[in-house]
Amino acid sequence: MQKNIYKIVHFNIIGDELGSLIALENMHQVPFEVKRVYYIFDTKSRVRRGMHAHRDLEQLCFCVKGSCTFVLDDGTKKDIIKLDSPNTGLYIKNLIWREMFDFSKDCVLVVLANKYYDPSDYIRDYKEFKRLADSVKQAG
Ligand code: T46
């Protein structure tokens, strides 16, 4: 897997006798300026989501409740990451094919993004993704 195209981020839990709290700020715990927030929940069992890459998008994903698993593929190698704690985030950059599966019934997957929703940013054809990923690797 190419370096720096994704990373696991651990958020600090601010706890007191009342319970736990996690705070995420632009350019601190979130390594970009947030333009969009969406969340995925009530995912049916055995559903596989994602199956695309982005041309130019940074995202930070975390499960505020429950769990799900990501497969990240840079065109050469695949890594599997399980998100199962509200203090574990997955930061994903461009040109990485992602699939999400194994959603727990109670899973609430929150995603912060540095761009507004743009369907033209999606690469939904694996062969096209592979061509682009290979050309970027060759360029350097
Ligand atoms: C990603 C993974 C982790 C919108 O209208 N606005 C939005 O901001 C988003 C994200 C989606 N949509 C619409 C487009 C589709 O009609 O919601 C529907 C489901 O979206 P999609 O099939 O792209 O969802 P996933 O779970 O396959 O992928 C999503 C994000 O789209 C994607 O960027 O990285 O979660």
Coordinates of C-alpha atoms and ligand atoms in Angstrom, one line a residue:
M1 CA 0.0 0.0 0.0
Q2 CA 1.3 3.5 -0.9
K3 CA 2.3 5.6 2.1
N4 CA 0.1 8.4 3.3
I5 CA -3.0 7.7 1.3
Y6 CA -4.8 6.6 4.4
K7 CA -4.1 6.6 8.1
I8 CA -5.8 5.6 11.4
V9 CA -6.3 8.5 13.7
H10 CA -7.0 8.1 17.5
F11 CA -9.1 10.9 19.0
N12 CA -8.6 12.0 22.6
I13 CA -11.5 11.0 24.8
I14 CA -12.3 13.8 27.2
G15 CA -13.9 12.0 30.1
D16 CA -15.4 13.2 33.4
E17 CA -17.8 11.7 35.9
L18 CA -20.7 12.5 33.5
G19 CA -19.4 10.4 30.7
S20 CA -17.2 10.7 27.6
L21 CA -16.9 13.4 24.9
I22 CA -14.7 13.7 21.8
A23 CA -14.1 17.1 20.1
L24 CA -13.0 17.4 16.5
E25 CA -11.7 20.7 15.2
N26 CA -10.7 21.7 11.7
M27 CA -7.0 21.4 11.1
H28 CA -6.4 19.8 14.5
Q29 CA -8.0 16.3 14.9
V30 CA -9.5 16.7 11.4
P31 CA -6.6 17.3 9.0
F32 CA -8.6 19.6 6.7
E33 CA -11.4 22.2 6.6
V34 CA -14.7 20.4 6.8
K35 CA -17.2 21.3 4.0
R36 CA -19.6 18.3 4.4
V37 CA -20.8 15.8 7.0
Y38 CA -22.8 12.8 6.2
Y39 CA -23.7 9.6 8.1
I40 CA -24.7 6.1 7.1
F41 CA -27.0 4.2 9.4
D42 CA -29.7 1.5 9.3
T43 CA -27.5 -0.4 6.8
K44 CA -29.1 -3.7 5.9
S45 CA -27.3 -6.9 6.9
R46 CA -24.8 -8.3 4.3
V47 CA -24.8 -5.0 2.4
R48 CA -21.6 -3.9 0.7
R49 CA -21.3 -0.1 0.1
G50 CA -18.7 2.1 -1.5
M51 CA -17.1 0.3 -4.5
H52 CA -15.6 3.5 -5.8
A53 CA -12.6 5.8 -5.5
H54 CA -12.5 9.6 -5.5
R55 CA -10.4 11.8 -7.8
D56 CA -9.9 14.6 -5.3
L57 CA -11.4 14.2 -1.9
E58 CA -10.2 13.9 1.7
Q59 CA -12.4 12.2 4.2
L60 CA -12.4 11.3 7.9
C61 CA -14.6 8.3 8.8
F62 CA -15.5 7.0 12.2
C63 CA -18.3 4.9 13.8
V64 CA -20.0 6.9 16.6
K65 CA -21.9 3.7 17.3
G66 CA -21.5 0.1 16.3
S67 CA -18.9 -1.1 13.8
C68 CA -18.1 -1.7 10.1
T69 CA -15.2 -2.8 8.1
F70 CA -13.4 -1.0 5.2
V71 CA -11.3 -2.6 2.4
L72 CA -8.9 0.0 1.1
D73 CA -7.2 -0.8 -2.2
D74 CA -4.6 1.4 -3.8
G75 CA -4.6 -0.6 -7.1
T76 CA -1.8 -2.9 -5.9
K77 CA -2.5 -3.9 -2.4
K78 CA -5.5 -4.2 -0.1
D79 CA -5.8 -3.4 3.6
I80 CA -8.7 -4.2 5.8
I81 CA -9.6 -1.8 8.6
K82 CA -12.3 -2.4 11.2
L83 CA -13.9 0.8 12.8
D84 CA -15.4 -0.2 16.0
S85 CA -14.8 2.6 18.4
P86 CA -15.9 6.3 18.5
N87 CA -12.3 7.4 19.2
T88 CA -10.9 5.7 16.1
G89 CA -11.0 7.5 12.8
L90 CA -9.9 6.5 9.3
Y91 CA -8.5 9.3 7.1
I92 CA -8.7 8.6 3.4
K93 CA -7.2 10.6 0.5
N94 CA -7.6 10.4 -3.2
L95 CA -7.4 7.5 -5.5
I96 CA -8.1 4.7 -3.1
W97 CA -10.8 2.2 -3.9
R98 CA -13.0 1.6 -0.8
E99 CA -15.6 -0.9 0.1
M100 CA -17.5 -1.1 3.4
F101 CA -19.2 -4.2 4.7
D102 CA -20.0 -6.1 7.9
F103 CA -22.1 -3.2 9.3
S104 CA -23.4 -4.0 12.8
K105 CA -27.1 -3.4 13.1
D106 CA -26.6 -0.3 15.3
C107 CA -23.7 1.1 13.1
V108 CA -23.7 4.9 12.6
L109 CA -20.8 5.7 10.3
V110 CA -20.0 9.5 10.3
V111 CA -17.9 10.9 7.4
L112 CA -16.4 14.4 7.3
A113 CA -15.3 15.6 3.9
N114 CA -13.2 18.6 2.6
K115 CA -15.5 19.1 -0.5
Y116 CA -19.2 19.5 -1.3
Y117 CA -20.9 16.5 -2.8
D118 CA -19.8 16.1 -6.5
P119 CA -20.9 13.0 -8.4
S120 CA -18.3 13.7 -11.1
D121 CA -15.5 13.1 -8.5
Y122 CA -16.5 9.5 -8.2
I123 CA -14.6 6.7 -10.1
R124 CA -17.1 3.8 -10.1
D125 CA -15.3 1.7 -12.7
Y126 CA -12.5 -0.4 -11.2
K127 CA -10.5 -0.6 -14.5
E128 CA -10.6 3.2 -14.8
F129 CA -9.4 3.5 -11.2
K130 CA -6.6 1.0 -11.8
R131 CA -5.4 2.8 -14.9
L132 CA -5.3 6.2 -13.0
A133 CA -3.7 4.7 -9.9
D134 CA -1.0 3.0 -12.1
S135 CA -0.3 6.2 -14.0
V136 CA 0.1 8.2 -10.8
K137 CA 2.5 5.6 -9.3
Q138 CA 4.6 5.6 -12.5
A139 CA 4.7 9.4 -12.5
G140 CA 6.3 9.3 -9.2
Ligands
T46_1 C1 -17.5 7.4 0.5 C2 -18.1 6.4 1.4 C3 -17.3 6.2 2.7 C4 -25.6 12.6 -1.6 O1 -26.6 13.1 -2.1 N1 -24.8 13.5 -0.9 C5 -23.6 13.0 -0.3 O2 -22.9 13.8 0.3 C6 -23.3 11.6 -0.4 C7 -22.1 11.0 0.3 C8 -24.2 10.8 -1.0 N2 -25.3 11.3 -1.6 C9 -26.3 10.4 -2.3 C10 -25.7 9.7 -3.5 C11 -26.5 8.4 -3.5 O3 -27.7 8.5 -4.2 O4 -26.6 9.3 -1.4 C12 -26.7 8.1 -2.1 C13 -25.8 7.0 -1.5 O5 -24.4 7.4 -1.8 P1 -23.3 6.4 -2.2 O6 -23.9 5.2 -2.9 O7 -22.2 7.1 -2.8 O8 -22.9 5.9 -0.7 P2 -21.7 4.9 -0.3 O9 -22.0 4.4 1.0 O10 -21.4 3.9 -1.4 O11 -20.4 5.9 -0.2 C14 -20.3 6.9 0.7 C15 -19.8 8.2 0.0 O12 -20.6 8.5 -1.2 C16 -18.4 8.0 -0.5 O13 -17.8 9.3 -0.8 O14 -16.3 7.5 0.4 O15 -19.4 6.6 1.8

